Amino acid sequence: MKFTDLFIRRPVLAVSISLLIIILGLQAITKLTVREYPKMTTTVINVSTVYPGADANLIQAFVTSKLEEAIAQADNIDYMSSSSVPNLSRITVKMKLNTDPSAALSDILAKVNSVRSALPKGIEDPSITSSTGGTGIMFISFRSNQLDSSQVTDYIERVVKPQFFTIEGVAKVNVYGDQYAMRIWLDPQKMASQNLSAPEVMAALASNNVQTAAGNVNGYFTVYKNKVETTTNTVEDLKNLVVYSKNGKLVRLRDIAEVELNKQSDGVRAVANGSESVVLAIDPASTANPLTVVKNILPLYENIKKNLPSSIETSILYDRTIAINNSIQEVVKTILEATVIVLVVITLFIGSLRAILIPVITIPISLIGVIMILQLFDFSINLMTLLALILAIGLVVDDAIVVLENVDRHIKLGESPFRAAIIGTREIAIPVISMTISLVAVYSPMALMSGITGSLFKEFALTLAGAVFISGIVALTLSPMMSSKLLKAHTNPSKLEEYIERGLNKLNNIYEYILKLVMLNRKCLLAFSIVIFASLPLLFYSLPSELTPIEDKGGFIAIGTSPSSTNVDYVQSAVKNYEKILTDTEEVEFSLIISGVPSPNKALSIITLKDWNKRTRSQSEIIAHLNAQAKAIPEITVTAFSFPEIETGEQGPPIGFVINTANSYSDLANVAGSFLQEMKKSGKFVFSSLDLKFDTAQMKITVDKEKAGTYGISMQQISRTLGSYLSAATVTRVDIDGRAYKVIAQVKRGDRLSPESFEGYYLKAANGQSVPLSSLLTVTLESQPNALPRFSQLNSAVISAVPSPTISIGEAVQWLKETANAKFPQGYNYDFKGEARQLEQEGNSLSMTFALAVIIIFLVLAIQFESIRDPIVIMISVPLAVSGALLTLNFFGFFGIAGTTLNIYSQVGLITLIGLITKHGILMCEVAKEEQLHKGKNRIDAIMTAAKVRLRPILMTTAAMIAGLIPLLYASGAGAVSRFSIGIVIISGLAIGTLFTLFVLPVIYSYIASEHKPLQEFDENIK
C-alpha cells in the first residue's frame, strides 16, 4: 500500500500526528477519575416496619405479605426477600445492575404508600432506605473509660453522625450502640394495689405528653410566638406525672413505676480490640466512588477527632480503600516493570540502540494516547483499564517490530534505508492493518456484554483496543519514518549486533531443518493436532469455576451463629473465646465484633490485617487457621470468609442456597434440614447454616373467653395489657435539648423472664376489682422458627455456605443443583444468593463472547485473504493455544495455586489469546499468499518460505508480549491473584500457541489453504 510513502517522505507530518496524540492524552489524564472498578450501580432497597409486640406470623400475614405484593410491581427487581420476626418486618429488594437508584427508591416508595392504609394501625411508618448493599467502606470505633455506651452513642448521634452526611456520596451512617430513651419500668403489683390497669396508665402517659403547635398571638403592633409545655421532658417531671385522680386520690407515676433515662434497647453490643465501643459504619451511595468518598471523609474525621471530648477515644478499624489503593499502586508498579522488561527483550533481539527507539517510542505514545479515548467514552482510571495497559505494553510494540524487522530485512538485502522503508512498509501495511483490526475485533464483543462481566470488561476491552488502534497508526506513520532515518546499512555492525545476528541465523537454520522434517511427516503432526483438539473439552471441564478468584484484601469478615433461642447476652459471652483467638493472631491489626447483628442470635466480626509487607501468611491461610481454631468453641459456630471481590449488593457467605415453596414452613424445614445433612456429608463445605429452624420457644397463650366475659374483660383489654407490659412500644416522644427521645413503657426484665411471670399481672374487671391475668390464660410452649423468611413471595429457607478450600464456588454450585434436582420433592424450587447468584447469572456469557470474537476475526481474515480456507488455517492455532493455557491452569490448579480456575479474568485471557495467536498466522499466510501470486509457488513451498521469513518477527513479538506480562506472575498485594490469573493464561497460551503456529500451521496450510491466483480484471476497453 503506497499511502505510507507520504509519512516517510514528510517526517514532520509523521511526528506531528504522534505529538498530537500525546498532547490529547496528557490533557485527559488530569480529568479522569480514579476508581477501583468501572462504574457499576448496585442498588438495594430495604423496607423495615416495626410492629411492637407482634409475633412473626402476625407480621407476615398483615404487614410483610401486603408490602411484598405492592413492591413486586416495581420495575427492574432482581429478587425480593423478606424476613418476619417478632416486632419487625424486613424486606430487601435487590435491583438489577445499573438501575437508577433514585428512580428505584421513588418507585418502591410509591408502591409502599399505595398500601399504607391497609396495614395495621399499631405499626410505625415503614422505613425505606437505599444503599449499595455491601458491608460498608469504613468502620470507626468510639470508646470511653468514663462514659457508658449510651452516653457515647448520644454524643455520636448529636455531634458526629450529622457531619458525615456533609460528605457527598455518603448514603447511610449506621451507629451500633444504645440510644437513650425515657424508660418507664412498670410494677404490676403496685399497679394492682392502686387498682390501676395497664391501659389506663398508657392512656395517661399518652394524653399528658403531646406536642402542641399553639400558633401566635398577633397584637396591633407586635407578634407573640407561643410555646406551650405539654410534655414531661425530664425524669423528675415524668415521675411526678399524675396518672390517676379521683375523689382526692392522686396516683403519680413514681408510685407504680421507676423512671430513668437509659438505653432504648439492649439488642446490639460492639467490642473493638477487646474494649466495649460504639461503632459507626459508613455506607456509600450506589453511584458514589468509594475512593473519593473516603478521601473526603479522612480530613473530616481528623477534625472530629481533634474536637472530641477528652473522655472519648476513636480509631478507624476498617477502611476498604486501603486495599483498593494498594492494588492500584501495585498495578502502576507492574506497568513500569513490564515496560523495562520489554525494553530489555527488544534489545536482546535487535542489538542496535538506534533501532530499539523505533518500537520503544510506540509504548508511551500508545499508553498516553489511549487516555484520550478513555475521556471520550467517559471511562475512568481503574484496575481494569490499568490491567489493559499492562497487556498493551507487549501488544503495542508488535506492529512497530514487524515494520522494523521488514525494513531491516530489505536493508540487509542491499537497499538504502529510505528505499527499504518505502518497500518494507508497503509490503507489511496490509498485514499490520489486518492484525490491528483483528485485535480490535477480538475485544469489541466484550464491549457489548451485559451484566457484571460486561460492566467490568467494557472499559478493559475498549482500552486495549484503543491502545492497539493507536499503535497501528504509529506503526504506519512514525515507525517507517524513523526506520528511514535511524537505520543504517550494516557495513560496520557492533559486536552485540553481530552476536545477535549469528544467534538468530543459527536459530533460523535450526527451525528450517526441523520444519522440513515436520513437512516430511505431516500426517504424524496432523494426528497429534487432532489429539490436542479432542482433549479440549476434558481440559475445559476439569477446571473448577468461580466468578472471581479470592483476593488478599487485607481484611475479612466472620459471622458467629448461636442457637436460635439465644439472645445477645449469650452471643456476647460466647464470642469472647473468638476475641481471644483474634488477639493471639499476630497478623490481626484490628478486630471488631458486633453481637446481635444481623440478628439477635448472631455476631458480625470485621477483621483488619497488618500490611501485606508485615506478614508472611496470606489472608486465605489466616482464615483457614482461624476457622480451625473456632471449631473448638462449643457455644457458637464462627466462620470467617473473604469479602466479595466485586461489590454486587450481596452480603454474607459466598453461597446462599435458597429453597422456596408454597408449602408450610414445617414441611419446608424438613426438606431443608435433610438437604443440609446431605451438604455436611458431602465434605464440600467448611460451613453451612440453615436460617429456618423450629428451635425457638414460643408461648402459645390461649384465653378463656367464657371466663373473661364473666368478669366483663374484653380481648382488647387483655391485648393492651400484655402489650403494655411486654412489647416495649413507644408511648410518645419528648424533646430533650432539641432532640426527640422515645418514651418506652415496659415491666422490668425480672418480671418477664418466663411464663410464670404472668402470675404477677392483673386486669381490671367490670366491677373495678383486679383480676389475676394468669387465671384467664393457658400457656403452652411450642417450637417455632426464629424468623419466617420468604423469597419472591414464597416461603423460603436459605442455606448459607462456604466451600472448602479445595472446592471452587462453581463446583459447589454444580453439586447443589445436581443434588437438589435429585432430592427435592415436587413443589420445591431452588435459587441462589451471594456470589453464587452472580456466577449463575453470568452463565456462559464469556463463552458466547469467545465464539463471537472467533466469528468476527474469521470474517475479517476472509475479507483480507479473499478466501474461506486461509482464515481456517490461521484460526487452527487458536484452539491449540487455548489447550496450552488450559493445560497450564490444570497443572497449577493440581498444586492448589490460587487463581488457576476458570474465572472472568482467566476467560478474558483466553479471549485475548485469539487475537495474539491469529497475528502470527496472518504474518505467515500473507507472505505465503504473495509467494503464490507473484512467484507461482505451490502451497508447501510458499508456506515454507513464509515461515522462514516471518520467524524472527513472530519470535520478537511473542517474546515482547510474554516479557510484558511476566510481572503479573510474581505480583503481590491486593489484586495479585486476579493479575496472576490473566497473566498465566496469556503467557502459557501464547508460548505454546506460538510453538504450534510455527510447526502445525504450515502443515495445515499445505493441506487446505487456497491456491491463490490473481483476481480477474475488468477491461473497460472491451465491448
Tab-separated table of N, CA and C in Angstrom, residues 207-325:
chain	number	residue	atom	x	y	z
A	207	SER	N	-51.797	10.967	76.938
A	207	SER	CA	-52.578	12.201	76.955
A	207	SER	C	-51.858	13.339	77.656
A	208	ASN	N	-50.854	13.031	78.469
A	208	ASN	CA	-50.110	14.072	79.171
A	208	ASN	C	-48.747	14.354	78.556
A	209	ASN	N	-48.502	13.771	77.404
A	209	ASN	CA	-47.284	14.061	76.655
A	209	ASN	C	-47.661	14.280	75.190
A	210	VAL	N	-47.976	15.503	74.866
A	210	VAL	CA	-48.376	15.830	73.500
A	210	VAL	C	-47.573	17.027	73.017
A	211	GLN	N	-47.308	17.039	71.735
A	211	GLN	CA	-46.609	18.179	71.144
A	211	GLN	C	-47.656	19.187	70.661
A	212	THR	N	-47.499	20.407	71.133
A	212	THR	CA	-48.505	21.434	70.851
A	212	THR	C	-47.940	22.497	69.925
A	213	ALA	N	-48.662	22.732	68.852
A	213	ALA	CA	-48.330	23.839	67.953
A	213	ALA	C	-49.375	24.921	68.188
A	214	ALA	N	-49.079	25.881	69.097
A	214	ALA	CA	-50.083	26.829	69.582
A	214	ALA	C	-50.157	28.118	68.772
A	215	GLY	N	-49.410	28.215	67.728
A	215	GLY	CA	-49.528	29.393	66.871
A	215	GLY	C	-48.962	30.655	67.490
A	216	ASN	N	-49.508	31.809	67.064
A	216	ASN	CA	-49.032	33.117	67.520
A	216	ASN	C	-50.192	33.939	68.090
A	217	VAL	N	-49.821	34.910	68.934
A	217	VAL	CA	-50.769	35.948	69.361
A	217	VAL	C	-50.379	37.222	68.619
A	218	ASN	N	-51.284	37.683	67.785
A	218	ASN	CA	-50.967	38.799	66.900
A	218	ASN	C	-51.648	40.069	67.420
A	219	GLY	N	-50.842	40.966	68.059
A	219	GLY	CA	-51.383	42.211	68.578
A	219	GLY	C	-51.461	43.277	67.504
A	220	TYR	N	-51.732	44.510	67.939
A	220	TYR	CA	-51.833	45.601	66.967
A	220	TYR	C	-50.477	45.935	66.363
A	221	PHE	N	-49.439	45.864	67.195
A	221	PHE	CA	-48.118	46.250	66.710
A	221	PHE	C	-47.064	45.173	66.930
A	222	THR	N	-47.389	44.124	67.656
A	222	THR	CA	-46.405	43.081	67.972
A	222	THR	C	-47.011	41.700	67.775
A	223	VAL	N	-46.107	40.744	67.609
A	223	VAL	CA	-46.497	39.331	67.486
A	223	VAL	C	-45.820	38.558	68.602
A	224	TYR	N	-46.612	37.743	69.306
A	224	TYR	CA	-46.079	36.896	70.369
A	224	TYR	C	-46.135	35.438	69.898
A	225	LYS	N	-44.969	34.821	69.856
A	225	LYS	CA	-44.912	33.410	69.498
A	225	LYS	C	-45.209	32.561	70.724
A	226	ASN	N	-46.018	31.561	70.560
A	226	ASN	CA	-46.462	30.736	71.677
A	226	ASN	C	-45.685	29.427	71.749
A	227	LYS	N	-45.249	29.083	72.926
A	227	LYS	CA	-44.660	27.779	73.187
A	227	LYS	C	-45.327	27.211	74.438
A	228	VAL	N	-46.029	26.104	74.242
A	228	VAL	CA	-46.771	25.503	75.351
A	228	VAL	C	-46.058	24.228	75.772
A	229	GLU	N	-45.694	24.139	77.018
A	229	GLU	CA	-45.009	22.943	77.522
A	229	GLU	C	-46.040	21.895	77.919
A	230	THR	N	-46.322	21.010	76.998
A	230	THR	CA	-47.316	19.958	77.260
A	230	THR	C	-46.672	18.573	77.276
A	231	THR	N	-45.347	18.557	77.443
A	231	THR	CA	-44.645	17.281	77.574
A	231	THR	C	-43.871	17.262	78.877
A	232	THR	N	-43.547	16.092	79.318
A	232	THR	CA	-42.704	15.921	80.514
A	232	THR	C	-41.331	15.489	80.021
A	233	ASN	N	-40.424	16.446	79.880
A	233	ASN	CA	-39.157	16.149	79.231
A	233	ASN	C	-37.988	15.959	80.189
A	234	THR	N	-38.297	15.782	81.481
A	234	THR	CA	-37.250	15.394	82.429
A	234	THR	C	-37.734	14.196	83.221
A	235	VAL	N	-36.785	13.480	83.764
A	235	VAL	CA	-37.122	12.289	84.560
A	235	VAL	C	-37.975	12.681	85.757
A	236	GLU	N	-37.658	13.788	86.374
A	236	GLU	CA	-38.395	14.227	87.569
A	236	GLU	C	-39.833	14.590	87.210
A	237	ASP	N	-40.005	15.296	86.076
A	237	ASP	CA	-41.360	15.648	85.648
A	237	ASP	C	-42.186	14.393	85.382
A	238	LEU	N	-41.562	13.416	84.768
A	238	LEU	CA	-42.273	12.186	84.432
A	238	LEU	C	-42.636	11.404	85.697
A	239	LYS	N	-41.751	11.404	86.655
A	239	LYS	CA	-42.050	10.721	87.922
A	239	LYS	C	-43.248	11.344	88.615
A	240	ASN	N	-43.354	12.664	88.527
A	240	ASN	CA	-44.431	13.377	89.229
A	240	ASN	C	-45.736	13.432	88.435
A	241	LEU	N	-45.739	12.837	87.269
A	241	LEU	CA	-46.942	12.865	86.441
A	241	LEU	C	-48.090	12.135	87.130
A	242	VAL	N	-49.240	12.789	87.176
A	242	VAL	CA	-50.436	12.179	87.786
A	242	VAL	C	-51.079	11.271	86.743
A	243	VAL	N	-51.174	9.992	87.061
A	243	VAL	CA	-51.774	9.036	86.127
A	243	VAL	C	-53.204	8.670	86.536
A	244	TYR	N	-53.598	9.063	87.794
A	244	TYR	CA	-54.966	8.762	88.236
A	244	TYR	C	-55.360	9.786	89.293
A	245	SER	N	-56.559	10.301	89.144
A	245	SER	CA	-57.047	11.273	90.119
A	245	SER	C	-58.568	11.135	90.232
A	246	LYS	N	-59.029	10.805	91.457
A	246	LYS	CA	-60.466	10.658	91.671
A	246	LYS	C	-60.750	10.729	93.161
A	247	ASN	N	-61.741	11.560	93.456
A	247	ASN	CA	-62.166	11.714	94.846
A	247	ASN	C	-60.987	12.041	95.762
A	248	GLY	N	-60.118	12.921	95.287
A	248	GLY	CA	-58.995	13.348	96.111
A	248	GLY	C	-57.829	12.389	96.130
A	249	LYS	N	-57.983	11.263	95.464
A	249	LYS	CA	-56.896	10.274	95.428
A	249	LYS	C	-56.017	10.547	94.212
A	250	LEU	N	-54.755	10.792	94.451
A	250	LEU	CA	-53.796	11.024	93.385
A	250	LEU	C	-52.797	9.864	93.327
A	251	VAL	N	-52.609	9.363	92.136
A	251	VAL	CA	-51.571	8.345	91.925
A	251	VAL	C	-50.594	8.906	90.895
A	252	ARG	N	-49.361	9.065	91.334
A	252	ARG	CA	-48.319	9.555	90.427
A	252	ARG	C	-47.546	8.367	89.834
A	253	LEU	N	-46.856	8.662	88.732
A	253	LEU	CA	-46.153	7.573	88.041
A	253	LEU	C	-45.103	6.932	88.942
A	254	ARG	N	-44.483	7.747	89.829
A	254	ARG	CA	-43.455	7.187	90.703
A	254	ARG	C	-44.015	6.183	91.696
A	255	ASP	N	-45.355	6.219	91.911
A	255	ASP	CA	-45.973	5.291	92.851
A	255	ASP	C	-46.115	3.883	92.269
A	256	ILE	N	-46.100	3.790	90.948
A	256	ILE	CA	-46.345	2.483	90.325
A	256	ILE	C	-45.218	2.065	89.370
A	257	ALA	N	-44.189	2.901	89.234
A	257	ALA	CA	-43.125	2.580	88.274
A	257	ALA	C	-41.846	3.317	88.636
A	258	GLU	N	-40.759	2.829	88.046
A	258	GLU	CA	-39.481	3.516	88.127
A	258	GLU	C	-39.221	4.200	86.782
A	259	VAL	N	-38.659	5.394	86.834
A	259	VAL	CA	-38.416	6.170	85.617
A	259	VAL	C	-36.939	6.540	85.556
A	260	GLU	N	-36.334	6.350	84.375
A	260	GLU	CA	-34.925	6.712	84.206
A	260	GLU	C	-34.640	7.004	82.734
A	261	LEU	N	-33.580	7.753	82.502
A	261	LEU	CA	-33.067	7.976	81.160
A	261	LEU	C	-31.997	6.924	80.925
A	262	ASN	N	-32.300	5.950	80.073
A	262	ASN	CA	-31.412	4.804	79.916
A	262	ASN	C	-31.461	4.303	78.473
A	263	LYS	N	-30.887	3.132	78.265
A	263	LYS	CA	-30.839	2.558	76.921
A	263	LYS	C	-32.233	2.366	76.352
A	264	GLN	N	-32.350	2.706	75.060
A	264	GLN	CA	-33.611	2.465	74.366
A	264	GLN	C	-33.858	0.973	74.214
A	265	SER	N	-32.803	0.245	73.907
A	265	SER	CA	-32.866	-1.212	73.807
A	265	SER	C	-31.475	-1.748	74.091
A	266	ASP	N	-31.384	-3.032	74.255
A	266	ASP	CA	-30.081	-3.635	74.533
A	266	ASP	C	-29.881	-4.822	73.594
A	267	GLY	N	-30.066	-4.555	72.297
A	267	GLY	CA	-30.002	-5.647	71.333
A	267	GLY	C	-28.708	-5.725	70.567
A	268	VAL	N	-27.836	-4.683	70.665
A	268	VAL	CA	-26.583	-4.655	69.907
A	268	VAL	C	-25.458	-4.218	70.830
A	269	ARG	N	-24.369	-4.979	70.815
A	269	ARG	CA	-23.193	-4.627	71.624
A	269	ARG	C	-21.943	-4.807	70.781
A	270	ALA	N	-21.109	-3.790	70.779
A	270	ALA	CA	-19.900	-3.816	69.950
A	270	ALA	C	-18.656	-3.844	70.826
A	271	VAL	N	-17.689	-4.644	70.391
A	271	VAL	CA	-16.394	-4.730	71.072
A	271	VAL	C	-15.313	-4.562	70.018
A	272	ALA	N	-14.466	-3.551	70.192
A	272	ALA	CA	-13.373	-3.283	69.255
A	272	ALA	C	-12.043	-3.491	69.955
A	273	ASN	N	-11.256	-4.406	69.432
A	273	ASN	CA	-9.957	-4.746	70.033
A	273	ASN	C	-10.086	-5.034	71.526
A	274	GLY	N	-11.156	-5.740	71.898
A	274	GLY	CA	-11.338	-6.170	73.274
A	274	GLY	C	-11.998	-5.164	74.178
A	275	SER	N	-12.280	-3.948	73.685
A	275	SER	CA	-12.882	-2.909	74.525
A	275	SER	C	-14.302	-2.611	74.049
A	276	GLU	N	-15.204	-2.386	75.017
A	276	GLU	CA	-16.575	-2.020	74.664
A	276	GLU	C	-16.561	-0.697	73.911
A	277	SER	N	-17.236	-0.653	72.779
A	277	SER	CA	-17.178	0.518	71.909
A	277	SER	C	-18.535	0.776	71.281
A	278	VAL	N	-18.653	1.967	70.765
A	278	VAL	CA	-19.761	2.303	69.881
A	278	VAL	C	-19.157	2.436	68.489
A	279	VAL	N	-19.748	1.761	67.518
A	279	VAL	CA	-19.144	1.680	66.182
A	279	VAL	C	-20.018	2.409	65.176
A	280	LEU	N	-19.364	3.160	64.343
A	280	LEU	CA	-20.035	3.910	63.288
A	280	LEU	C	-19.611	3.309	61.950
A	281	ALA	N	-20.582	2.861	61.142
A	281	ALA	CA	-20.308	2.251	59.840
A	281	ALA	C	-20.855	3.148	58.739
A	282	ILE	N	-20.037	3.398	57.733
A	282	ILE	CA	-20.409	4.314	56.651
A	282	ILE	C	-20.651	3.528	55.377
A	283	ASP	N	-21.828	3.717	54.792
A	283	ASP	CA	-22.173	3.091	53.512
A	283	ASP	C	-22.170	4.152	52.421
A	284	PRO	N	-21.545	3.869	51.278
A	284	PRO	CA	-21.555	4.834	50.182
A	284	PRO	C	-22.850	4.765	49.392
A	285	ALA	N	-23.145	5.821	48.686
A	285	ALA	CA	-24.300	5.819	47.789
A	285	ALA	C	-24.037	4.886	46.615
A	286	SER	N	-25.115	4.453	45.980
A	286	SER	CA	-24.983	3.484	44.885
A	286	SER	C	-24.117	4.009	43.752
A	287	THR	N	-24.173	5.313	43.502
A	287	THR	CA	-23.427	5.884	42.380
A	287	THR	C	-22.103	6.509	42.807
A	288	ALA	N	-21.746	6.407	44.083
A	288	ALA	CA	-20.561	7.089	44.591
A	288	ALA	C	-19.290	6.285	44.299
A	289	ASN	N	-18.176	7.000	44.220
A	289	ASN	CA	-16.857	6.389	44.086
A	289	ASN	C	-16.261	6.255	45.486
A	290	PRO	N	-16.076	5.029	45.999
A	290	PRO	CA	-15.564	4.859	47.368
A	290	PRO	C	-14.252	5.587	47.621
A	291	LEU	N	-13.368	5.627	46.627
A	291	LEU	CA	-12.087	6.309	46.815
A	291	LEU	C	-12.283	7.800	47.075
A	292	THR	N	-13.188	8.413	46.334
A	292	THR	CA	-13.461	9.839	46.524
A	292	THR	C	-14.150	10.082	47.861
A	293	VAL	N	-15.085	9.208	48.214
A	293	VAL	CA	-15.816	9.370	49.472
A	293	VAL	C	-14.853	9.310	50.657
A	294	VAL	N	-13.999	8.292	50.686
A	294	VAL	CA	-13.063	8.133	51.812
A	294	VAL	C	-12.026	9.254	51.817
A	295	LYS	N	-11.602	9.665	50.638
A	295	LYS	CA	-10.644	10.776	50.566
A	295	LYS	C	-11.209	12.030	51.217
A	296	ASN	N	-12.508	12.262	51.053
A	296	ASN	CA	-13.147	13.432	51.666
A	296	ASN	C	-13.489	13.206	53.131
A	297	ILE	N	-13.672	11.941	53.513
A	297	ILE	CA	-14.009	11.631	54.904
A	297	ILE	C	-12.815	11.834	55.826
A	298	LEU	N	-11.632	11.453	55.380
A	298	LEU	CA	-10.462	11.446	56.264
A	298	LEU	C	-10.156	12.819	56.879
A	299	PRO	N	-10.155	13.923	56.100
A	299	PRO	CA	-9.943	15.228	56.753
A	299	PRO	C	-11.050	15.557	57.753
A	300	LEU	N	-12.286	15.213	57.424
A	300	LEU	CA	-13.391	15.449	58.350
A	300	LEU	C	-13.205	14.648	59.623
A	301	TYR	N	-12.790	13.401	59.474
A	301	TYR	CA	-12.575	12.548	60.649
A	301	TYR	C	-11.488	13.131	61.555
A	302	GLU	N	-10.408	13.615	60.945
A	302	GLU	CA	-9.336	14.205	61.757
A	302	GLU	C	-9.852	15.421	62.526
A	303	ASN	N	-10.725	16.194	61.906
A	303	ASN	CA	-11.305	17.358	62.593
A	303	ASN	C	-12.221	16.911	63.732
A	304	ILE	N	-13.022	15.876	63.482
A	304	ILE	CA	-13.891	15.335	64.534
A	304	ILE	C	-13.049	14.815	65.693
A	305	LYS	N	-11.983	14.098	65.355
A	305	LYS	CA	-11.099	13.514	66.374
A	305	LYS	C	-10.468	14.607	67.233
A	306	LYS	N	-10.091	15.717	66.591
A	306	LYS	CA	-9.460	16.828	67.303
A	306	LYS	C	-10.424	17.488	68.283
A	307	ASN	N	-11.717	17.499	67.942
A	307	ASN	CA	-12.709	18.186	68.768
A	307	ASN	C	-13.483	17.264	69.707
A	308	LEU	N	-13.076	15.994	69.784
A	308	LEU	CA	-13.752	15.070	70.690
A	308	LEU	C	-13.498	15.458	72.143
A	309	PRO	N	-14.450	15.207	73.033
A	309	PRO	CA	-14.183	15.378	74.468
A	309	PRO	C	-13.028	14.483	74.904
A	310	SER	N	-12.305	14.907	75.882
A	310	SER	CA	-11.133	14.140	76.337
A	310	SER	C	-11.509	12.755	76.843
A	311	SER	N	-12.765	12.558	77.193
A	311	SER	CA	-13.203	11.267	77.742
A	311	SER	C	-13.511	10.232	76.652
A	312	ILE	N	-13.484	10.638	75.378
A	312	ILE	CA	-13.827	9.721	74.281
A	312	ILE	C	-12.621	9.559	73.364
A	313	GLU	N	-12.306	8.307	73.040
A	313	GLU	CA	-11.227	7.985	72.100
A	313	GLU	C	-11.827	7.380	70.836
A	314	THR	N	-11.094	7.515	69.744
A	314	THR	CA	-11.610	6.989	68.469
A	314	THR	C	-10.477	6.437	67.621
A	315	SER	N	-10.819	5.489	66.752
A	315	SER	CA	-9.854	4.933	65.801
A	315	SER	C	-10.612	4.327	64.628
A	316	ILE	N	-9.958	4.303	63.470
A	316	ILE	CA	-10.542	3.668	62.283
A	316	ILE	C	-10.192	2.189	62.325
A	317	LEU	N	-11.211	1.348	62.353
A	317	LEU	CA	-11.000	-0.089	62.451
A	317	LEU	C	-10.824	-0.732	61.082
A	318	TYR	N	-11.556	-0.236	60.111
A	318	TYR	CA	-11.509	-0.860	58.781
A	318	TYR	C	-11.749	0.203	57.726
A	319	ASP	N	-10.894	0.212	56.721
A	319	ASP	CA	-11.016	1.140	55.602
A	319	ASP	C	-10.820	0.336	54.320
A	320	ARG	N	-11.904	0.155	53.580
A	320	ARG	CA	-11.844	-0.693	52.390
A	320	ARG	C	-10.943	-0.113	51.312
A	321	THR	N	-10.766	1.191	51.300
A	321	THR	CA	-9.986	1.808	50.230
A	321	THR	C	-8.482	1.577	50.376
A	322	ILE	N	-8.036	1.098	51.545
A	322	ILE	CA	-6.610	0.792	51.701
A	322	ILE	C	-6.213	-0.293	50.709
A	323	ALA	N	-7.029	-1.351	50.630
A	323	ALA	CA	-6.745	-2.434	49.688
A	323	ALA	C	-6.873	-1.951	48.247
A	324	ILE	N	-7.844	-1.076	48.004
A	324	ILE	CA	-8.034	-0.561	46.634
A	324	ILE	C	-6.810	0.243	46.199
A	325	ASN	N	-6.362	1.162	47.060
A	325	ASN	CA	-5.203	1.983	46.719
A	325	ASN	C	-3.946	1.141	46.553
